PDB file of C-alpha atoms in Angstrom:
ATOM      1  CA  MET A   1      15.823  21.011  37.243  1.00  0.00           C
ATOM      2  CA  SER A   2      15.062  18.055  34.671  1.00  0.00           C
ATOM      3  CA  THR A   3      13.549  18.880  31.139  1.00  0.00           C
ATOM      4  CA  ARG A   4      10.909  15.932  30.394  1.00  0.00           C
ATOM      5  CA  SER A   5       9.687  15.752  27.013  1.00  0.00           C
ATOM      6  CA  VAL A   6       6.031  15.900  26.792  1.00  0.00           C
ATOM      7  CA  MET A   7       4.245  13.879  23.870  1.00  0.00           C
ATOM      8  CA  ARG A   8       0.835  15.234  23.129  1.00  0.00           C
ATOM      9  CA  HIS A   9      -1.471  13.074  20.949  1.00  0.00           C
ATOM     10  CA  VAL A  10      -2.014  14.603  18.028  1.00  0.00           C
ATOM     11  CA  LYS A  11      -5.177  13.477  15.970  1.00  0.00           C
ATOM     12  CA  HIS A  12      -4.762  12.120  12.530  1.00  0.00           C
ATOM     13  CA  VAL A  13      -5.736  10.237   9.494  1.00  0.00           C
ATOM     14  CA  ILE A  14      -3.996   7.930   7.234  1.00  0.00           C
ATOM     15  CA  ARG A  15      -5.474   6.979   3.930  1.00  0.00           C
ATOM     16  CA  THR A  16      -4.815   6.400   0.192  1.00  0.00           C
ATOM     17  CA  HIS A  17      -4.158   9.871  -1.703  1.00  0.00           C
ATOM     18  CA  PRO A  18      -7.007  10.393  -3.767  1.00  0.00           C
ATOM     19  CA  GLN A  19      -4.741  10.656  -6.722  1.00  0.00           C
ATOM     20  CA  SER A  20      -3.204   7.103  -6.038  1.00  0.00           C
ATOM     21  CA  GLU A  21      -4.126   3.852  -7.577  1.00  0.00           C
ATOM     22  CA  VAL A  22      -4.109   0.898  -5.242  1.00  0.00           C
ATOM     23  CA  THR A  23      -1.920  -1.604  -6.844  1.00  0.00           C
ATOM     24  CA  VAL A  24      -2.266  -5.289  -6.169  1.00  0.00           C
ATOM     25  CA  THR A  25       0.227  -8.222  -6.568  1.00  0.00           C
ATOM     26  CA  ALA A  26       0.142 -11.987  -5.497  1.00  0.00           C
ATOM     27  CA  TYR A  27       1.553 -15.208  -5.871  1.00  0.00           C
ATOM     28  CA  CYS A  28       0.335 -18.786  -4.632  1.00  0.00           C
ATOM     29  CA  LEU A  29       1.712 -20.157  -1.256  1.00  0.00           C
ATOM     30  CA  ASN A  30       1.926 -24.045  -2.678  1.00  0.00           C
ATOM     31  CA  ALA A  31       5.483 -24.598  -2.270  1.00  0.00           C
ATOM     32  CA  ALA A  32       5.628 -26.291  -5.781  1.00  0.00           C
ATOM     33  CA  CYS A  33       3.926 -23.744  -7.937  1.00  0.00           C
ATOM     34  CA  GLY A  34       5.479 -20.600  -9.168  1.00  0.00           C
ATOM     35  CA  TRP A  35       2.328 -18.711 -10.137  1.00  0.00           C
ATOM     36  CA  THR A  36       2.304 -14.853  -9.522  1.00  0.00           C
ATOM     37  CA  LEU A  37       0.037 -12.057 -10.689  1.00  0.00           C
ATOM     38  CA  ALA A  38       1.345  -9.331 -12.191  1.00  0.00           C
ATOM     39  CA  PRO A  39       1.142  -5.851 -10.448  1.00  0.00           C
ATOM     40  CA  THR A  40      -2.168  -4.351 -11.861  1.00  0.00           C
ATOM     41  CA  ALA A  41      -4.710  -1.525 -10.626  1.00  0.00           C
ATOM     42  CA  ASP A  42      -8.010  -3.587 -11.575  1.00  0.00           C
ATOM     43  CA  LEU A  43      -8.694  -5.363  -8.259  1.00  0.00           C
ATOM     44  CA  ALA A  44     -11.677  -7.337  -9.496  1.00  0.00           C
ATOM     45  CA  ALA A  45      -9.563  -8.676 -12.420  1.00  0.00           C
ATOM     46  CA  ALA A  46      -6.836  -9.635  -9.830  1.00  0.00           C
ATOM     47  CA  ASP A  47      -9.582 -11.526  -7.818  1.00  0.00           C
ATOM     48  CA  GLU A  48     -10.839 -13.410 -10.666  1.00  0.00           C
ATOM     49  CA  GLN A  49      -7.197 -14.511 -11.776  1.00  0.00           C
ATOM     50  CA  MET A  50      -6.542 -15.987  -8.406  1.00  0.00           C
ATOM     51  CA  MET A  51      -9.861 -17.656  -8.438  1.00  0.00           C
ATOM     52  CA  ALA A  52      -9.192 -19.164 -11.844  1.00  0.00           C
ATOM     53  CA  HIS A  53      -5.726 -20.264 -10.520  1.00  0.00           C
ATOM     54  CA  ALA A  54      -7.400 -21.997  -7.587  1.00  0.00           C
ATOM     55  CA  GLY A  55     -10.108 -23.728  -9.409  1.00  0.00           C
ATOM     56  CA  LYS A  56      -7.521 -24.531 -12.585  1.00  0.00           C
ATOM     57  CA  GLU A  57      -4.974 -26.211  -9.971  1.00  0.00           C
ATOM     58  CA  GLY A  58      -6.992 -27.656  -7.398  1.00  0.00           C
ATOM     59  CA  GLN A  59      -7.375 -27.917  -3.596  1.00  0.00           C
ATOM     60  CA  GLY A  60      -3.640 -26.932  -2.879  1.00  0.00           C
ATOM     61  CA  HIS A  61      -3.852 -23.660  -4.632  1.00  0.00           C
ATOM     62  CA  ARG A  62      -6.233 -21.946  -2.695  1.00  0.00           C
ATOM     63  CA  THR A  63      -3.760 -19.714  -0.411  1.00  0.00           C
ATOM     64  CA  PHE A  64      -1.859 -16.827  -1.766  1.00  0.00           C
ATOM     65  CA  ALA A  65       0.373 -13.862  -0.378  1.00  0.00           C
ATOM     66  CA  ARG A  66      -1.476 -10.746  -1.507  1.00  0.00           C
ATOM     67  CA  THR A  67       0.391  -7.473  -1.595  1.00  0.00           C
ATOM     68  CA  LEU A  68      -1.543  -4.069  -1.843  1.00  0.00           C
ATOM     69  CA  GLU A  69       0.208  -1.023  -2.500  1.00  0.00           C
ATOM     70  CA  ASP A  70      -1.035   2.623  -2.407  1.00  0.00           C
ATOM     71  CA  VAL A  71       0.397   6.014  -1.558  1.00  0.00           C
ATOM     72  CA  ALA A  72      -0.653   6.987   1.970  1.00  0.00           C
ATOM     73  CA  LEU A  73      -1.401  10.586   2.849  1.00  0.00           C
ATOM     74  CA  ALA A  74      -1.080  11.396   6.366  1.00  0.00           C
ATOM     75  CA  SER A  75      -2.930  14.360   7.765  1.00  0.00           C
ATOM     76  CA  ARG A  76      -3.010  16.016  11.159  1.00  0.00           C
ATOM     77  CA  LEU A  77      -6.474  16.917  11.541  1.00  0.00           C
ATOM     78  CA  GLU A  78      -5.544  20.184  13.718  1.00  0.00           C
ATOM     79  CA  LEU A  79      -2.320  21.223  12.065  1.00  0.00           C
ATOM     80  CA  ASN A  80      -3.726  20.620   8.526  1.00  0.00           C
ATOM     81  CA  LYS A  81      -7.104  22.752   8.991  1.00  0.00           C
ATOM     82  CA  GLY A  82      -7.015  25.120   6.304  1.00  0.00           C
ATOM     83  CA  GLN A  83      -4.650  23.648   3.824  1.00  0.00           C
ATOM     84  CA  GLN A  84      -5.459  21.948   0.445  1.00  0.00           C
ATOM     85  CA  GLU A  85      -7.032  18.805   0.800  1.00  0.00           C
ATOM     86  CA  ALA A  86      -4.350  16.927  -0.603  1.00  0.00           C
ATOM     87  CA  PRO A  87      -0.889  17.947  -1.944  1.00  0.00           C
ATOM     88  CA  PRO A  88      -0.371  16.625  -5.700  1.00  0.00           C
ATOM     89  CA  LEU A  89       1.535  13.482  -6.211  1.00  0.00           C
ATOM     90  CA  PRO A  90       5.590  13.358  -6.157  1.00  0.00           C
ATOM     91  CA  VAL A  91       7.207  13.065  -9.374  1.00  0.00           C
ATOM     92  CA  HIS A  92       7.959   9.278  -9.689  1.00  0.00           C
ATOM     93  CA  ASP A  93      11.823   8.952  -9.955  1.00  0.00           C
ATOM     94  CA  GLU A  94      13.504   5.748 -11.822  1.00  0.00           C
ATOM     95  CA  GLU A  95      12.813   3.470  -8.472  1.00  0.00           C
ATOM     96  CA  PRO A  96      10.915   3.575  -5.544  1.00  0.00           C
ATOM     97  CA  ARG A  97      13.070   4.665  -1.828  1.00  0.00           C
ATOM     98  CA  HIS A  98      12.535   1.605  -0.137  1.00  0.00           C
ATOM     99  CA  GLU A  99      13.555  -0.156  -2.780  1.00  0.00           C
ATOM    100  CA  ARG A 100      16.500   2.134  -3.571  1.00  0.00           C
ATOM    101  CA  ALA A 101      17.761   1.645   0.000  1.00  0.00           C
ATOM    102  CA  ALA A 102      17.911  -2.213  -0.194  1.00  0.00           C
ATOM    103  CA  HIS A 103      20.663  -1.987  -3.011  1.00  0.00           C
TER     104      HIS A 103
END
């Protein structure tokens, strides 16, 4: 008799942790341009800085690579019933794990 693994779909939600900020960084995609947006949690100010760069530099500077980063919280809807809404954010070490792995 063979043993077969049965996958059950678990309903879940992945969202921004309620204690996390969303941080945005960006850079201009014009090959000759070195403009970058320093990381900021002020999303409206980030939009304003990109618009100012596009207006100041002209037509060739309207496209940006933008990165939004947050701390995500995954919750299994059935298994997490009765647990606290969101665990506290972990204490930050010197550098994030995804960057540390690249070294």
